[in-house]
Short mmCIF file of C-alpha atoms in Angstrom, two decimals:
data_model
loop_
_atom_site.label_atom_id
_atom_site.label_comp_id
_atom_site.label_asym_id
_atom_site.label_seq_id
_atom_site.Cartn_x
_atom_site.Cartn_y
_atom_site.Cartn_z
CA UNK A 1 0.00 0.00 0.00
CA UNK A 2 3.06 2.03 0.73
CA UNK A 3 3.63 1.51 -3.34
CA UNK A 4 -0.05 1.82 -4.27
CA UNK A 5 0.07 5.88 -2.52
CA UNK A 6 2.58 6.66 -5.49
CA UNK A 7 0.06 6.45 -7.75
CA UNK A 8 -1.27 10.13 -6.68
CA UNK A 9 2.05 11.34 -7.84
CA UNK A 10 2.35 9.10 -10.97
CA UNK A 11 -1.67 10.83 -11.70
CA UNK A 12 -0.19 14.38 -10.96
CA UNK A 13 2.34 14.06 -13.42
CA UNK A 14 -0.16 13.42 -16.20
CA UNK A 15 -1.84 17.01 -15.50
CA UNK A 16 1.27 19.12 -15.36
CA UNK A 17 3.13 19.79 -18.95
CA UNK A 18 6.24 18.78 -17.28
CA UNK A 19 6.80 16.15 -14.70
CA UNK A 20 5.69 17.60 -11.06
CA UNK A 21 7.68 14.49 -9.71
CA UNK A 22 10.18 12.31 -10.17
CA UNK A 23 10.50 8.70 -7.69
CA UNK A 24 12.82 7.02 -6.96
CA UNK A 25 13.02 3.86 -4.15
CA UNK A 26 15.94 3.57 -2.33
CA UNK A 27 16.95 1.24 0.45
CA UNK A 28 20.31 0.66 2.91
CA UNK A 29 22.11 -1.69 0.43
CA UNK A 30 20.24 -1.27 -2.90
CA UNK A 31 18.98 -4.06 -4.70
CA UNK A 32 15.80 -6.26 -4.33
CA UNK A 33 13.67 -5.91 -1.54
CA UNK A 34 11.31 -8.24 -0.78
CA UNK A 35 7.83 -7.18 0.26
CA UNK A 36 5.21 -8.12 2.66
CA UNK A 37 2.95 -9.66 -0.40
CA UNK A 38 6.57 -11.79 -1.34
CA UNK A 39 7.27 -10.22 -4.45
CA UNK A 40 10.41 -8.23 -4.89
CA UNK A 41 11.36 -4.61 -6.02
CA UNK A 42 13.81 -3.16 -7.53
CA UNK A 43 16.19 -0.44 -4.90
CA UNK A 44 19.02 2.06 -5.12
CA UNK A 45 21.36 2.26 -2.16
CA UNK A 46 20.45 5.35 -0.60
CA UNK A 47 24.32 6.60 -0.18
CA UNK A 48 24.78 9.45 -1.90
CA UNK A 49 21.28 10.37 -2.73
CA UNK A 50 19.24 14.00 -2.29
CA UNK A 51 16.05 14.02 -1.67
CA UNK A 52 13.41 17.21 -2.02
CA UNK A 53 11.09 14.87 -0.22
CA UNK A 54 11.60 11.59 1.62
CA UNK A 55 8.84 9.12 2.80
CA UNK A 56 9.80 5.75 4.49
CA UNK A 57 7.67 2.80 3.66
CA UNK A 58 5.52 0.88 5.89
CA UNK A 59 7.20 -2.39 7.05
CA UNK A 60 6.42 -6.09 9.00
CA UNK A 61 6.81 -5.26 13.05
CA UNK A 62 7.87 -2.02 14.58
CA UNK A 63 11.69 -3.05 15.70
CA UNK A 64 14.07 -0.57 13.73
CA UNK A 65 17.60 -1.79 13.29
CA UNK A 66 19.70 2.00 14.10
CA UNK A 67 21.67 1.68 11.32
CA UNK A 68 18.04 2.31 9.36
CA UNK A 69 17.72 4.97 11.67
CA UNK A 70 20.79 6.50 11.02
CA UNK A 71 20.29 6.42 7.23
CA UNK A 72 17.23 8.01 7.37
CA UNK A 73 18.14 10.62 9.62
CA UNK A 74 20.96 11.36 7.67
CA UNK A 75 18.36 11.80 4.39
CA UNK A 76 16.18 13.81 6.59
CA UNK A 77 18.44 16.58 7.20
CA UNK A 78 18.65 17.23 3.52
CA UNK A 79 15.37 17.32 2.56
CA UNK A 80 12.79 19.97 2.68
CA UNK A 81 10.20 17.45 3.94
CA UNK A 82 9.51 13.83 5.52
CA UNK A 83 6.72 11.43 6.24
CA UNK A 84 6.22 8.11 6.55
CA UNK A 85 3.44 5.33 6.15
CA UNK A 86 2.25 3.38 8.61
CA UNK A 87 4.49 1.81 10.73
CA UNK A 88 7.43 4.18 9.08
CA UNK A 89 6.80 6.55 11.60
CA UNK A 90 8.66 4.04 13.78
CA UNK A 91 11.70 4.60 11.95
CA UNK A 92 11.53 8.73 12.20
CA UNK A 93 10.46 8.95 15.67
CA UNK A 94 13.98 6.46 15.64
CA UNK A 95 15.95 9.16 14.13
CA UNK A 96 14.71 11.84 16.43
CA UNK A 97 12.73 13.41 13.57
CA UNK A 98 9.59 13.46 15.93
CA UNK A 99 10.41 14.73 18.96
CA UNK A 100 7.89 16.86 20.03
CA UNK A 101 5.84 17.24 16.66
CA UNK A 102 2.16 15.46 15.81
CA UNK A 103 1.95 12.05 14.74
CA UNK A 104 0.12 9.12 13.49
CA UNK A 105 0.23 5.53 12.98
CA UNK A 106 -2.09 2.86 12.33
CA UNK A 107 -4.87 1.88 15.07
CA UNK A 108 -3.19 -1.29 16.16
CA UNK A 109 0.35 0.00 17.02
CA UNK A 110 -0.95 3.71 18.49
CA UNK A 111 0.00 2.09 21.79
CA UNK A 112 3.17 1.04 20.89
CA UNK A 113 4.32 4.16 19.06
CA UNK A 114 3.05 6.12 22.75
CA UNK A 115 5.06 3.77 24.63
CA UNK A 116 8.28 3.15 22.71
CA UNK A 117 8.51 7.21 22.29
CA UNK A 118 6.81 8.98 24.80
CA UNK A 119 8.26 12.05 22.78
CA UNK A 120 6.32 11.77 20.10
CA UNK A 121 2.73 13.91 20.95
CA UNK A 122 0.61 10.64 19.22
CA UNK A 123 -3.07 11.44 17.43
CA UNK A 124 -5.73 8.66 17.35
CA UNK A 125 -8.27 9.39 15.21
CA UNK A 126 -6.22 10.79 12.79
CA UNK A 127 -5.53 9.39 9.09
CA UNK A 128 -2.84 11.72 8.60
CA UNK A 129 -1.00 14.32 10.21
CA UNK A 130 0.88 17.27 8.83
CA UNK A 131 3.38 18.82 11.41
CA UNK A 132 5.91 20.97 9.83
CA UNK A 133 7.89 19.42 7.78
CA UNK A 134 6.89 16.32 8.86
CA UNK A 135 3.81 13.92 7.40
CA UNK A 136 2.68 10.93 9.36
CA UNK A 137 -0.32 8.47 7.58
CA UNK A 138 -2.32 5.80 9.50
CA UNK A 139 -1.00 3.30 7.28
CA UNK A 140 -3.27 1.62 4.28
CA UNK A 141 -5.62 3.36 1.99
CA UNK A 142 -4.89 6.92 4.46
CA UNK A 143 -1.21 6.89 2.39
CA UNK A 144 -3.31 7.73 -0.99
CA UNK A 145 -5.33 10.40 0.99
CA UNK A 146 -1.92 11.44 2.33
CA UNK A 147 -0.83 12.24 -1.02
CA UNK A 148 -3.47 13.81 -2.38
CA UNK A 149 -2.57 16.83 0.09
CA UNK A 150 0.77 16.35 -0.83
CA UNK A 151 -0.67 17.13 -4.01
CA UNK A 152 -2.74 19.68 -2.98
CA UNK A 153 0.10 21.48 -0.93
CA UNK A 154 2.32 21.35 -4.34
CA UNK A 155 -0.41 22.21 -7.14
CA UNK A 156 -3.57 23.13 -5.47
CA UNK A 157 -6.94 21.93 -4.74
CA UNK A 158 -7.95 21.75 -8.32
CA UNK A 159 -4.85 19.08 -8.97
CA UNK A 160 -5.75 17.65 -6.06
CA UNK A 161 -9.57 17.04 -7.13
CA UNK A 162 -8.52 16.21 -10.77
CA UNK A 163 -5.83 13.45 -9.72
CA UNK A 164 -8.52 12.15 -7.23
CA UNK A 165 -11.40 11.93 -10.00
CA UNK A 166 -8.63 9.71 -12.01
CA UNK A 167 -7.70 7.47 -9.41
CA UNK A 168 -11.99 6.99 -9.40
CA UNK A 169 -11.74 7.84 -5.34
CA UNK A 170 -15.67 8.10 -4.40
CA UNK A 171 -13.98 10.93 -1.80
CA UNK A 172 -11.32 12.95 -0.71
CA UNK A 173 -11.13 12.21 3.38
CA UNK A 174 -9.35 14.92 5.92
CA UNK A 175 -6.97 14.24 7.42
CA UNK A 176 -9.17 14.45 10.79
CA UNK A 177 -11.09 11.57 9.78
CA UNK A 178 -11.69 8.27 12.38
CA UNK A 179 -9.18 5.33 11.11
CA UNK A 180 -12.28 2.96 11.89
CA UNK A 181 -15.49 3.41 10.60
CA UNK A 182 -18.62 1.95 12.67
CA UNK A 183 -20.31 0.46 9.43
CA UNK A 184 -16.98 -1.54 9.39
CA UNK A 185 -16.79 -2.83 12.57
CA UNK A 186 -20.38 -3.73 13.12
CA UNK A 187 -20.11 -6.76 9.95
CA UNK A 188 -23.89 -7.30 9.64
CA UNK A 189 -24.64 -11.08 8.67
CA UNK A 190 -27.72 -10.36 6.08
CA UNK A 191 -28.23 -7.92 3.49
CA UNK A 192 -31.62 -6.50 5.25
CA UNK A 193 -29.10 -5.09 7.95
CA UNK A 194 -27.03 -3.82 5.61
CA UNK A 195 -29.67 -2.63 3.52
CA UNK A 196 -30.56 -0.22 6.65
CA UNK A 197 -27.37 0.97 7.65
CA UNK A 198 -26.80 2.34 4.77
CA UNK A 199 -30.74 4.03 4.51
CA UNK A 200 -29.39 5.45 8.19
CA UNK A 201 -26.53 7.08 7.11
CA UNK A 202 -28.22 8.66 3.77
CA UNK A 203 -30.60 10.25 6.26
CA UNK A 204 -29.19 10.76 9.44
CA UNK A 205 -30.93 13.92 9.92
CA UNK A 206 -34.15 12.05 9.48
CA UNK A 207 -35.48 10.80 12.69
CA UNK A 208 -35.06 7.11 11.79
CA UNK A 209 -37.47 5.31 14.28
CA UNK A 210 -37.34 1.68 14.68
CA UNK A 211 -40.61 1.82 12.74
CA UNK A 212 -39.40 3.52 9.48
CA UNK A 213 -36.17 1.40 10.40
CA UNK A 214 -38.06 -1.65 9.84
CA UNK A 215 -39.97 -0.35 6.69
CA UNK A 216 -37.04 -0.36 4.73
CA UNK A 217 -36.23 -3.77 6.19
CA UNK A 218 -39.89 -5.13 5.50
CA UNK A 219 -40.51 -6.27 8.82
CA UNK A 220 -42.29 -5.45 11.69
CA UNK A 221 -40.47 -3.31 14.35
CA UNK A 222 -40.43 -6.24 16.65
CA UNK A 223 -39.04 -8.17 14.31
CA UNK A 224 -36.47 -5.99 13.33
CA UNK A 225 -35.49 -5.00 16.65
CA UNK A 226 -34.79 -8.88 17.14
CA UNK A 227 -33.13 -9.33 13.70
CA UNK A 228 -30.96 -6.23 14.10
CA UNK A 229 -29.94 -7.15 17.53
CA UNK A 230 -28.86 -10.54 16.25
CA UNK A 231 -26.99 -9.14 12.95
CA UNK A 232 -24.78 -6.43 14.64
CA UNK A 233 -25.14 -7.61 18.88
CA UNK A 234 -26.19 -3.92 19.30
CA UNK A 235 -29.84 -2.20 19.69
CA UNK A 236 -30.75 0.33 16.70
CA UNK A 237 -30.31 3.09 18.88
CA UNK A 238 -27.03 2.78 19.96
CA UNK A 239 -26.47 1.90 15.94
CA UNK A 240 -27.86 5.17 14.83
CA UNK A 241 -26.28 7.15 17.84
CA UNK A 242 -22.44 5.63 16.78
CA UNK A 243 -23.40 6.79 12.96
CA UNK A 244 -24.06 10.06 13.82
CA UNK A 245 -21.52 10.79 15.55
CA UNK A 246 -19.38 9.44 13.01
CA UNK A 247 -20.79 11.88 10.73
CA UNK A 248 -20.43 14.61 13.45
CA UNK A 249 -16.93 14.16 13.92
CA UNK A 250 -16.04 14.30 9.93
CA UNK A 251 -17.88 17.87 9.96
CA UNK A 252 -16.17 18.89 12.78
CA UNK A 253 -12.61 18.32 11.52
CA UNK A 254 -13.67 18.98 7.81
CA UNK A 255 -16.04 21.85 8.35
CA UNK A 256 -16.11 25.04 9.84
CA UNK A 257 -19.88 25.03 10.96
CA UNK A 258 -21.12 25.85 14.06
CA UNK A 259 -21.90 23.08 16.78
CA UNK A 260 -25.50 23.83 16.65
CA UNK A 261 -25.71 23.44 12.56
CA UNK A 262 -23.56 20.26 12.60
CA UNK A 263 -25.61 18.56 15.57
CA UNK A 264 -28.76 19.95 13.49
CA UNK A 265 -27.16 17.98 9.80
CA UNK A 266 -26.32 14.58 11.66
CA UNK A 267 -29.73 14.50 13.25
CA UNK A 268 -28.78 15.59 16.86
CA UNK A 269 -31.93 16.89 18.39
CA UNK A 270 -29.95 19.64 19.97
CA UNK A 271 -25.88 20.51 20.97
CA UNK A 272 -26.34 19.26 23.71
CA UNK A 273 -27.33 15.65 23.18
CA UNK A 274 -24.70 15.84 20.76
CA UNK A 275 -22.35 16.33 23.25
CA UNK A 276 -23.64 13.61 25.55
CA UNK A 277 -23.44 11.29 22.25
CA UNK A 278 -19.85 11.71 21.98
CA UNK A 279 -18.72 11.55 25.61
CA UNK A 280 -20.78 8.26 25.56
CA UNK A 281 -18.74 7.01 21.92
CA UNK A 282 -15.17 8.65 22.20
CA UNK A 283 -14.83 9.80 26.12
CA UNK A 284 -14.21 13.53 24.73
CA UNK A 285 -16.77 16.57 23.55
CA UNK A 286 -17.00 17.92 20.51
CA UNK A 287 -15.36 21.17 21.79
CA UNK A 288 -12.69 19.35 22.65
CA UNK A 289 -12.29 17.35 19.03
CA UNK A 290 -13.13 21.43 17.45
CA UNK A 291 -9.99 23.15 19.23
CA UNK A 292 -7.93 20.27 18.14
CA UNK A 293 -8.36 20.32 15.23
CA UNK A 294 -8.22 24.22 15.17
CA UNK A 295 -4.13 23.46 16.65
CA UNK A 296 -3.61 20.76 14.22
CA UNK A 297 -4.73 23.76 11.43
CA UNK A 298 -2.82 26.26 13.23
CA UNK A 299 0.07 24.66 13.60
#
């Protein structure tokens, strides 16, 4: 996936009359490097090379041998920017490259990152994170969105859009967006569950009752209640509540609306249940995600 990010650059290229950017993969000794998937690629030894920009790859565990370290820092210094995928940002906090800045990894080593390098200021929640001169992605598909504000950053929001549109991306996500969407982790077992969820998050600002719930499932609300409860092991409340504030916390990052308008668009009867909502889902208010974010843009 580390690869598959490139492609936003490879896209740019074909917009600008000359290429915007040039890539090249290097790695300690040069040669072929086997990846995860077991195929092989093609390397440069990174001695001797000048980067503008240098991103380290995701990679298999989070141990980082210091000579990798030391390369990279080394590489670092030189260029006018650095980021990482995934578990790269292992290998820059490493190198000293995050002390003190924003980061981001993915959701299963946020704990480790934290732990190994209490230096690092870590961001959950985040699918990227711009600090400086330094990028950080969650690791996976959040590299392409990653590089699309690259993009962005280099040849503006219409590039951005146009490279997006090619690469036939339904969306381009903030970087403030959750790493793990509810509709994932809920895996509904029949396609009249799924059918709903995704009526409920078309029309979050719709009431959604268990009764019009269970008209689009053509059953009776008892019934659905019981087959819901089954399919995801949660009640349709709590379902709808988890949606919305999924949708809530996208506007927040993404948006600058007021409180009261976004709790008003995701179908929060007022701010203030809102705010109860997301205390109950994430342990923190949407003030709280709002100034945040509001750093994260300052800074």
């Amino acid at each position: 996936m580390s690869l598959a990010a490139l492609t936003a650059l490879q896209t740019a290229n074909t917009l600008t009359e000359e290429p915007a950017y040039q890539v090249e993969l290097v790695s300690q000794e040069g040669g072929l490097v086997t990846t995860s998937a077991g195929f092989a690629i093609d390397t440069k030894p990174c001695d001797g090379a000048h980067f503008d920009t240098l991103f380290v790859s995701a990679f298999v565990g989070t141990a980082v041998p210091p000579s990798l370290s030391r390369a990279v820092g080394r590489l670092a210094g030189e260029a006018r920017r650095v980021g990482s995928f995934c578990t790269g940002a292992f290998v820059l906090a490493a190198a000293g490259l995050l002390d003190g800045r924003r980061a981001t990894t993915h959701w299963r080593h946020l704990h480790a990152l934290e732990r190994t390098f209490p230096q690092v200021r870590v961001l959950r929640d985040r699918l990227y994170v711009n600090d400086g001169k330094v990028w950080t992605a969650a690791g996976m598909t959040t590299g392409i969105d990653m590089m699309l504000a690259l993009v962005e950053a280099d040849l503006g929001e219409a590039a951005a859009r146009a490279v997006a549109q090619r690469m036939v991306m339904e969306r381009r996500r903030p970087g403030g967006g959750m790493q793990v969407s509810d509709l994932l982790t809920l895996q509904p077992k029949t396609d009249r569950v799924e059918t709903v969820l995704a009526f409920a998050k078309k029309n979050l600002k719709a009431p959604l009752t268990v009764a019009q719930l269970a008209g689009v499932a053509h059953l009776s609300p008892r019934q659905f209640s019981r087959a819901f409860n089954a399919a995801t092991g949660q009640s349709p409340a709590k379902v709808i509540e988890r949606l919305r504030v999924e949708a809530a916390h996208a506007m927040i990052v993404a948006s600058r609306h007021s409180l009261d308008t976004i709790a008003a668009e995701t179908g929060f009867a007022d701010r203030e249940r809102m705010r109860r909502a997301f205390l109950r889902v994430h342990g923190r208010s949407p003030q709280d995600l709002r100034r945040t974010s509001r750093e994260l843009a300052a800074a």
